[in-house]
mmCIF file of C-alpha atoms in Angstrom:
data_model
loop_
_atom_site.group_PDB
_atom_site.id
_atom_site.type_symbol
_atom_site.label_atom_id
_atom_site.label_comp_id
_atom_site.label_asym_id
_atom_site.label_seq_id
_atom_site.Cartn_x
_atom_site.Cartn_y
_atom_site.Cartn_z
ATOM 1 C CA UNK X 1042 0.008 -20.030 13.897
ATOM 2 C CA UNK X 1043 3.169 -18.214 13.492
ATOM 3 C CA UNK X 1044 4.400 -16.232 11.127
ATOM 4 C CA UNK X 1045 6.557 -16.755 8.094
ATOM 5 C CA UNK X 1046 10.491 -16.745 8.684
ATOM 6 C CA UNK X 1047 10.634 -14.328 6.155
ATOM 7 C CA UNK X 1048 8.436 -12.035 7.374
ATOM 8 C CA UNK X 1049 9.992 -8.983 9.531
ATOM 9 C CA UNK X 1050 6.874 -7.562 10.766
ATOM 10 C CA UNK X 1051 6.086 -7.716 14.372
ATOM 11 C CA UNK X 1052 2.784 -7.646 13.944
ATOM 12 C CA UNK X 1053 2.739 -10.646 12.014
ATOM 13 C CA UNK X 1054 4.051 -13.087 14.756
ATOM 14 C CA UNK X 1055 1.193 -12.625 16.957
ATOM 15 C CA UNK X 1056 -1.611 -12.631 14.904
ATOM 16 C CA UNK X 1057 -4.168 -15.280 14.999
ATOM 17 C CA UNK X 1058 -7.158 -13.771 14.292
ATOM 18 C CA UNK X 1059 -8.914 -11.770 11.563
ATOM 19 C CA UNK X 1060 -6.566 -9.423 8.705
ATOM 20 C CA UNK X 1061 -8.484 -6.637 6.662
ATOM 21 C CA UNK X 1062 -6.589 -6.751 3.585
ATOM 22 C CA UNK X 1063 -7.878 -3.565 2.346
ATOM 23 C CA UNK X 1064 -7.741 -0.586 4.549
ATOM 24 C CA UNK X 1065 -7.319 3.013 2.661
ATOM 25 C CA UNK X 1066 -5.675 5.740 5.377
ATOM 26 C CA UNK X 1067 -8.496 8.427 5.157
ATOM 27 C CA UNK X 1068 -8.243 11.188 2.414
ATOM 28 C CA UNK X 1069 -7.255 14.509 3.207
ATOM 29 C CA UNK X 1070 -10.510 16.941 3.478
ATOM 30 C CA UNK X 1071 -10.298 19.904 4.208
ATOM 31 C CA UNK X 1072 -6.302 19.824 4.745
ATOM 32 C CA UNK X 1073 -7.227 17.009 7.753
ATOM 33 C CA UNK X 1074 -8.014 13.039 7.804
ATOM 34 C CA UNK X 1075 -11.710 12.432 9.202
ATOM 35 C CA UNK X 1076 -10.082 10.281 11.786
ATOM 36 C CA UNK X 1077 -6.636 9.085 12.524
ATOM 37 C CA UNK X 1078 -4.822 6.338 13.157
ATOM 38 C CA UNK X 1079 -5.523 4.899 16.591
ATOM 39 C CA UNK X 1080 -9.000 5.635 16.111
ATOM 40 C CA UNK X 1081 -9.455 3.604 13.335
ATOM 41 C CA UNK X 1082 -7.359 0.818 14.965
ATOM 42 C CA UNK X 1083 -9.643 1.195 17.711
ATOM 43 C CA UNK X 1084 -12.598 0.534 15.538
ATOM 44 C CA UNK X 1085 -11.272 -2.324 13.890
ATOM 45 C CA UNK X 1086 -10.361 -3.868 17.344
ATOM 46 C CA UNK X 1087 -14.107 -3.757 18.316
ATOM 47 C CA UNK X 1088 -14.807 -5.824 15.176
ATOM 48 C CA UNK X 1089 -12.427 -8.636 15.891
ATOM 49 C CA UNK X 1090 -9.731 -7.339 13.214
ATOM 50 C CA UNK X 1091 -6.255 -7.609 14.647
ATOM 51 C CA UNK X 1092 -4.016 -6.481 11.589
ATOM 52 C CA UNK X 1093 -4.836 -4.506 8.420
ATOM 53 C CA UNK X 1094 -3.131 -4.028 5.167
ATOM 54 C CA UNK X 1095 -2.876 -0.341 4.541
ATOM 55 C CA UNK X 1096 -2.941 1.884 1.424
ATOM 56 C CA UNK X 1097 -2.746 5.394 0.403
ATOM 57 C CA UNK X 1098 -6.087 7.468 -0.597
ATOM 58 C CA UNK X 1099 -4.841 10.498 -1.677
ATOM 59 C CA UNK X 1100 -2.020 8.614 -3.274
ATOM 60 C CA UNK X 1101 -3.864 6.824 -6.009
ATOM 61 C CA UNK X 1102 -3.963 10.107 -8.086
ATOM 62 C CA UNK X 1103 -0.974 11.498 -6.875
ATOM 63 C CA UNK X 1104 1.644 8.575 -5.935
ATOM 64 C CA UNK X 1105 4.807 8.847 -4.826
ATOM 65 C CA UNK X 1106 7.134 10.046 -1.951
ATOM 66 C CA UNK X 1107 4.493 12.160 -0.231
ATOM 67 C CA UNK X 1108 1.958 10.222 -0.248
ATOM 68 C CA UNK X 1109 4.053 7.397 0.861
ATOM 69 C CA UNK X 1110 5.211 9.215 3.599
ATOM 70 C CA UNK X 1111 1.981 10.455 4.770
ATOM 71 C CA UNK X 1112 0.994 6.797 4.835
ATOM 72 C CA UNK X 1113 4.218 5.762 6.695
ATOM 73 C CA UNK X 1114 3.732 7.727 9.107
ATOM 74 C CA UNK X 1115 -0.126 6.981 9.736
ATOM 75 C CA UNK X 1116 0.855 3.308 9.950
ATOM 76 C CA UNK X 1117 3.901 4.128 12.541
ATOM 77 C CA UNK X 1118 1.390 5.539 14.800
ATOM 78 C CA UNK X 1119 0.211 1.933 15.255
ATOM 79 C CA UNK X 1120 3.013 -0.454 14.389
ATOM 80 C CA UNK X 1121 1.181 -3.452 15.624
ATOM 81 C CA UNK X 1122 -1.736 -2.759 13.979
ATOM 82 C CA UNK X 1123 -0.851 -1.828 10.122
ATOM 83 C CA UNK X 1124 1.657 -3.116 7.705
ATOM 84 C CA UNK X 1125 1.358 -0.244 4.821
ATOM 85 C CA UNK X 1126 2.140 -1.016 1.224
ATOM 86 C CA UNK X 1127 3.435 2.074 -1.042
ATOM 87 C CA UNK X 1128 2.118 2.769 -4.102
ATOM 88 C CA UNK X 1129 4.343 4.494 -7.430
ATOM 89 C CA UNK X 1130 3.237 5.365 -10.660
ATOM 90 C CA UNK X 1131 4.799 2.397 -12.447
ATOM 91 C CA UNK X 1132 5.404 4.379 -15.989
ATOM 92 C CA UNK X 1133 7.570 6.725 -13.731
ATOM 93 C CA UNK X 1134 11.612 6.063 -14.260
ATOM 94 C CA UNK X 1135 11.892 7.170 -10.074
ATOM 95 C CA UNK X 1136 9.574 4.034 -9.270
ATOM 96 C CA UNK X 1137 11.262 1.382 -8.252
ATOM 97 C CA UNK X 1138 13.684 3.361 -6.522
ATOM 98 C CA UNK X 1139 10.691 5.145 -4.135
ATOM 99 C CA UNK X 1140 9.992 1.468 -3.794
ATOM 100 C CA UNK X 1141 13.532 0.725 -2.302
ATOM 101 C CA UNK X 1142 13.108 4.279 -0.149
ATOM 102 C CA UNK X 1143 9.694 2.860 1.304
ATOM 103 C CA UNK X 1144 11.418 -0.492 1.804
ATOM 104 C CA UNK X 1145 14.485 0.909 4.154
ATOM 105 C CA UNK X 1146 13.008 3.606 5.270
ATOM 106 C CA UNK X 1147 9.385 3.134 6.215
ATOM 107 C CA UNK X 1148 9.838 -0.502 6.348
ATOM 108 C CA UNK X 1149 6.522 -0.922 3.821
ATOM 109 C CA UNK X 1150 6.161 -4.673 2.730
ATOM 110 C CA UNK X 1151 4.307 -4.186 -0.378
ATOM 111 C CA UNK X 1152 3.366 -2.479 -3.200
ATOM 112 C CA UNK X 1153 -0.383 -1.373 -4.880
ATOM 113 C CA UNK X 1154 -1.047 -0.184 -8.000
ATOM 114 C CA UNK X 1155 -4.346 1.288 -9.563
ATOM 115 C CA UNK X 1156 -4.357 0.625 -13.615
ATOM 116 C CA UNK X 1157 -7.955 2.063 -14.104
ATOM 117 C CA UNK X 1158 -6.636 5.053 -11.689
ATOM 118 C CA UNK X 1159 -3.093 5.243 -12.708
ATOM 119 C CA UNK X 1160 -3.557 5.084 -16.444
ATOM 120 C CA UNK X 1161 -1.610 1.940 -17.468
ATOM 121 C CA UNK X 1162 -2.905 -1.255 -19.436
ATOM 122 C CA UNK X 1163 -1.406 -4.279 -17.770
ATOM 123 C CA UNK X 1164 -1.894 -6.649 -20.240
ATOM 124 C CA UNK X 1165 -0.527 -4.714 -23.024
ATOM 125 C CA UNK X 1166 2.007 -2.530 -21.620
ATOM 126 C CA UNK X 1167 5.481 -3.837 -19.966
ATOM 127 C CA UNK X 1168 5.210 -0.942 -17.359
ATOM 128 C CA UNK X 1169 5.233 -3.098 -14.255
ATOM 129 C CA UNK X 1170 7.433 -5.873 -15.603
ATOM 130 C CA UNK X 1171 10.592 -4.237 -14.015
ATOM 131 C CA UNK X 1172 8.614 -3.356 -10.193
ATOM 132 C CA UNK X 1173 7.571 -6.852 -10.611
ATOM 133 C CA UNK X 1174 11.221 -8.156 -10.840
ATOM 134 C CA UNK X 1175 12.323 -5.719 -8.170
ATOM 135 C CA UNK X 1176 9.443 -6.301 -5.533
ATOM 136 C CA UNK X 1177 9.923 -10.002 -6.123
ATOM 137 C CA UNK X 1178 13.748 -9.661 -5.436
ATOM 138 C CA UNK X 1179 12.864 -7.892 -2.291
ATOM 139 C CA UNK X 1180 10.074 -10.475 -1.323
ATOM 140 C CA UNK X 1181 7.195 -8.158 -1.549
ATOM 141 C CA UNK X 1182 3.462 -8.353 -2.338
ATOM 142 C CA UNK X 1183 2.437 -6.603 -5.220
ATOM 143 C CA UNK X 1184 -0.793 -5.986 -5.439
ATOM 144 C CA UNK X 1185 -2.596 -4.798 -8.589
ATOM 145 C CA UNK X 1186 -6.568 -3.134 -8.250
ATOM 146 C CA UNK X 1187 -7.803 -3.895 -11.539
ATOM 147 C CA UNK X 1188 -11.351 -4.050 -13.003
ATOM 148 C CA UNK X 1189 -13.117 -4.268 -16.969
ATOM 149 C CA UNK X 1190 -11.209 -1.866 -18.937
ATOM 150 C CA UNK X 1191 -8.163 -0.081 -18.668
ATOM 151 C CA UNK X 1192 -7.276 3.041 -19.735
ATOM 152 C CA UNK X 1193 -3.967 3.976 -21.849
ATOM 153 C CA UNK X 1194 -1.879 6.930 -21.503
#
């Protein structure tokens, strides 16, 4: 199949077989990654998995412009291979215009956010409302990790 007209990835118009829509580039231990970014693309290769989705680790505590940028540049090393998604602290005024920076610079295509993580009710707080209006503008994913219970700041 091909891929959407939208779509500006190259990965994305070859791709016909399997997508792992959850890949996390390795945390930082130690100062290093426990493996990098052709190794892992490697490893998914041997499994059939032509394409992953890729977030920040270190990130979901600590989001923002470095861990986006670590991440950008983990996915660059295999530009056929990833198609990385930045994440922001959504309660943070600078957020939607780190988005923009990831957008035209790194050339992410979406954006993840951790609630339970991050510290933000969904339901009852109108934190995202404004990323959601901005990534939708800019035809992105958003993606949102949530589970029972969230905690407020």
């Amino acid at each position: 199949s091909s891929a959407s007209p939208a779509c500006c990835c190259r990965a994305c118009e070859t791709i016909a077989g399997v997508i792992d829509f959850h890949v996390h580039q390795p945390a930082l231990v130690a100062g290093a990654m426990q493996y990098g970014a052709s190794e892992y693309a490697e490893f998914a290769a041997g499994l059939g998995i032509e394409l992953s989705a890729i977030f920040t680790f270190d990130g979901l505590r600590h989001p923002g412009r470095a861990a986006n940028d670590s991440l950008a540049a983990f996915a660059a090393a295999e530009p056929n291979r990833y198609v990385a998604f930045a994440t922001v602290d959504p309660t943070d005024p600078g957020a939607a215009a780190e988005i923009r920076r990831c957008v035209e610079e790194h050339g992410m295509r979406g954006v993840k956010l951790h609630p339970w993580v991050q510290g933000f009710s969904p339901p009852s707080r109108l934190a995202t409302s404004s990323l959601v209006n901005r990534s939708s503008a800019r035809e992105m994913t958003m993606l949102e990790r949530s589970r029972i219970g969230w905690v407020e700041r």
